[in-house]
Coordinates of C-alpha atoms and ligand atoms in Angstrom, one line a residue:
X15 CA 1.7 16.8 -54.8
X16 CA 1.3 13.7 -51.8
X17 CA -1.2 11.4 -52.6
X18 CA -2.5 9.7 -49.4
X19 CA -3.6 7.0 -48.6
X20 CA -4.7 4.4 -46.2
X21 CA -5.6 0.7 -46.1
X22 CA -8.0 -0.5 -43.3
X23 CA -8.3 -4.6 -42.7
X24 CA -12.2 -5.6 -43.2
X25 CA -11.9 -9.1 -42.0
X26 CA -9.4 -11.9 -41.8
X27 CA -11.5 -15.5 -43.0
X28 CA -9.0 -19.3 -42.5
X29 CA -10.3 -22.3 -43.9
X30 CA -9.7 -26.3 -43.7
X31 CA -11.2 -28.5 -46.3
X32 CA -9.8 -32.4 -46.0
X33 CA -9.6 -33.3 -50.4
X34 CA -10.9 -36.4 -49.0
X35 CA -14.7 -34.8 -48.7
X36 CA -14.3 -32.9 -52.3
X37 CA -13.9 -36.7 -53.3
X38 CA -16.7 -38.3 -51.6
X39 CA -18.4 -35.3 -52.5
X40 CA -18.0 -35.6 -56.6
X41 CA -18.9 -39.6 -56.1
X42 CA -21.7 -38.7 -54.9
X43 CA -22.8 -35.8 -56.7
X44 CA -20.5 -35.4 -59.6
X45 CA -21.1 -32.1 -62.1
X46 CA -24.1 -30.8 -60.0
X47 CA -21.6 -30.1 -57.2
X48 CA -19.1 -29.5 -59.5
X49 CA -20.9 -26.6 -61.2
X50 CA -22.7 -25.5 -58.0
X51 CA -19.7 -24.4 -56.0
X52 CA -16.8 -24.1 -59.0
X53 CA -16.7 -21.3 -62.5
X54 CA -15.5 -22.7 -65.4
X55 CA -12.0 -21.0 -65.0
X56 CA -11.7 -22.8 -61.3
X57 CA -12.9 -26.0 -63.3
X58 CA -10.6 -25.9 -65.7
X59 CA -7.8 -25.6 -63.7
X60 CA -8.0 -28.6 -61.6
X61 CA -9.5 -30.2 -64.5
X62 CA -6.8 -33.3 -65.3
X63 CA -3.7 -32.7 -62.7
X64 CA -2.8 -35.5 -61.5
X65 CA -4.2 -33.7 -57.4
X66 CA -7.6 -32.3 -58.7
X67 CA -9.0 -32.7 -55.6
X68 CA -6.1 -30.5 -53.9
X69 CA -6.3 -27.8 -55.9
X70 CA -10.3 -28.1 -55.6
X71 CA -10.4 -28.2 -51.8
X72 CA -7.7 -25.2 -51.9
X73 CA -10.4 -23.2 -54.2
X74 CA -12.9 -24.1 -50.9
X75 CA -11.2 -23.6 -48.9
X76 CA -9.9 -20.1 -49.7
X77 CA -14.2 -19.1 -51.0
X78 CA -15.3 -20.1 -47.4
X79 CA -12.3 -17.9 -45.8
X80 CA -13.3 -15.0 -48.0
X81 CA -17.0 -15.1 -46.5
X82 CA -15.3 -15.7 -43.2
X83 CA -13.7 -12.0 -43.6
X84 CA -17.5 -10.5 -44.7
X85 CA -18.0 -12.0 -41.6
X86 CA -21.3 -13.7 -43.6
X87 CA -20.3 -18.0 -44.6
X88 CA -22.3 -18.7 -46.9
X89 CA -26.1 -17.1 -45.6
X90 CA -28.5 -15.7 -47.9
X91 CA -28.3 -15.3 -51.3
X92 CA -24.4 -15.8 -51.4
X93 CA -23.9 -18.5 -53.7
X94 CA -20.5 -20.6 -54.1
X95 CA -19.4 -19.5 -57.3
X96 CA -20.0 -15.8 -56.1
X97 CA -16.4 -16.6 -55.0
X98 CA -14.0 -17.3 -57.6
X99 CA -10.3 -18.1 -57.1
X100 CA -8.4 -16.9 -59.4
X101 CA -4.8 -17.3 -61.1
X102 CA -2.2 -14.9 -61.6
X103 CA 0.8 -16.9 -64.7
X104 CA 3.3 -16.5 -61.8
X105 CA 0.1 -19.0 -60.0
X106 CA -0.5 -16.6 -57.1
X107 CA -4.7 -17.0 -56.2
X108 CA -6.6 -13.9 -56.5
X109 CA -10.2 -13.3 -56.0
X110 CA -13.3 -12.1 -57.8
X111 CA -16.7 -11.4 -55.9
X112 CA -19.7 -11.9 -58.4
X113 CA -23.6 -11.6 -57.2
X114 CA -24.6 -11.0 -53.5
X115 CA -21.4 -11.8 -52.5
X116 CA -19.9 -8.6 -54.5
X117 CA -22.7 -6.2 -52.9
X118 CA -21.6 -7.3 -49.4
X119 CA -17.8 -6.8 -50.1
X120 CA -18.7 -3.5 -52.2
X121 CA -21.1 -2.4 -48.8
X122 CA -18.4 -3.6 -46.7
X123 CA -15.8 -1.2 -48.7
X124 CA -13.5 -4.0 -49.6
X125 CA -11.5 -3.2 -52.5
X126 CA -8.5 -5.9 -52.1
X127 CA -8.1 -9.0 -51.4
X128 CA -5.1 -10.6 -50.1
X129 CA -5.6 -14.3 -50.2
X130 CA -3.3 -17.4 -50.0
X131 CA -3.5 -21.0 -50.5
X132 CA -1.6 -24.3 -49.8
X133 CA -2.3 -27.7 -49.8
X134 CA -1.0 -31.6 -49.8
X135 CA -2.1 -34.7 -50.1
X136 CA -5.0 -35.2 -46.2
X137 CA -6.2 -31.5 -46.6
X138 CA -6.1 -27.9 -47.4
X139 CA -6.1 -24.4 -46.2
X140 CA -6.5 -20.9 -47.4
X141 CA -6.6 -17.6 -45.7
X142 CA -7.7 -14.8 -47.0
X143 CA -7.6 -10.5 -45.7
X144 CA -10.6 -8.0 -47.3
X145 CA -8.7 -4.9 -47.7
X146 CA -10.6 -1.3 -48.0
X147 CA -7.9 1.7 -49.5
X148 CA -9.4 5.0 -48.6
X149 CA -8.3 8.3 -50.0
Ligands
COA219 C1 4.3 -20.8 -55.1 C2 4.7 -22.3 -54.2 C3 5.7 -21.5 -52.9 C4 4.2 -23.1 -53.8 O1 4.5 -23.7 -52.9 P1 4.0 -25.3 -52.3 O2 4.8 -25.3 -51.6 O3 4.4 -25.9 -53.8 O4 3.3 -25.5 -52.5 P2 1.6 -24.8 -51.6 O5 0.6 -26.2 -51.7 O6 2.0 -24.7 -50.2 O7 1.2 -23.6 -52.4 C5 0.3 -24.1 -53.9 C6 -0.6 -22.5 -54.1 O8 0.1 -21.4 -53.9 C7 -0.2 -20.8 -54.6 N1 0.8 -20.4 -55.2 C8 0.9 -20.7 -56.5 N2 2.1 -19.5 -56.9 C9 2.6 -18.4 -56.2 C10 2.4 -17.3 -56.3 N3 3.7 -17.4 -57.3 N4 2.8 -16.7 -54.7 C11 1.6 -16.9 -54.7 N5 0.8 -18.5 -54.2 C12 1.1 -18.9 -55.0 C13 -1.4 -21.7 -55.6 O9 -2.8 -21.1 -54.9 C14 -1.3 -22.9 -54.7 O10 -2.5 -23.8 -54.8 P3 -3.2 -24.2 -56.9 O11 -2.1 -24.3 -57.7 O12 -4.1 -25.0 -56.4 O13 -3.8 -22.4 -57.0 C15 5.9 -22.6 -55.1 O14 5.2 -23.1 -56.5 C16 6.8 -21.4 -55.9 O15 8.2 -21.4 -55.3 N6 6.4 -21.0 -57.1 C17 6.8 -19.7 -57.7 C18 6.4 -19.9 -58.8 C19 6.7 -20.4 -59.5 O16 7.3 -21.4 -60.4 N7 5.5 -20.7 -60.3 C20 5.3 -21.7 -61.8 C21 3.8 -22.4 -61.3 S1 2.6 -21.3 -63.6

């Protein structure tokens, strides 16, 4: 028996974030900013790294890219921590959604996220593609 399935691209989003902006927000708001925007695992990964703000900026860019791909941006009841950017053992990032973001993704039938992050000292960028699998 041959199993057939098709994949539909539901949306694509990109974003770019200045690392200095993240550093400013940390200086101004400290843990209040960090805990409002990042989950425990995201913070643990960046913590202690020489270029912590690059990793955090990359995750911030990825969160924005995901929200753009869903067509929402940060609106309604969505929170930054609804979009978590984690990593596989080889370093490849992946996304898990909770809360309102997860609800909207389900409504849009999104069941896969393809994301990519890149960063240098001054900027981080990310791209997110939302995919629905049929069949
Ligand atoms: C992936 C790789 C090309 C990154 O390129 P780079 O120019 O050094 O760095 P960039 O700023 O462009 O990208 C860094 C981001 O790439 C992503 N990345 C890392 N490993 C990845 C992989 N195997 N596949 C896809 N994306 C990966 C991460 O999101 C990383 O950012 P983060 O650490 O903040 O999560 C390079 O690190 C590589 O070849 N890695 C091979 C896998 C490896 O050695 N892993 C060891 C880590 S445990």
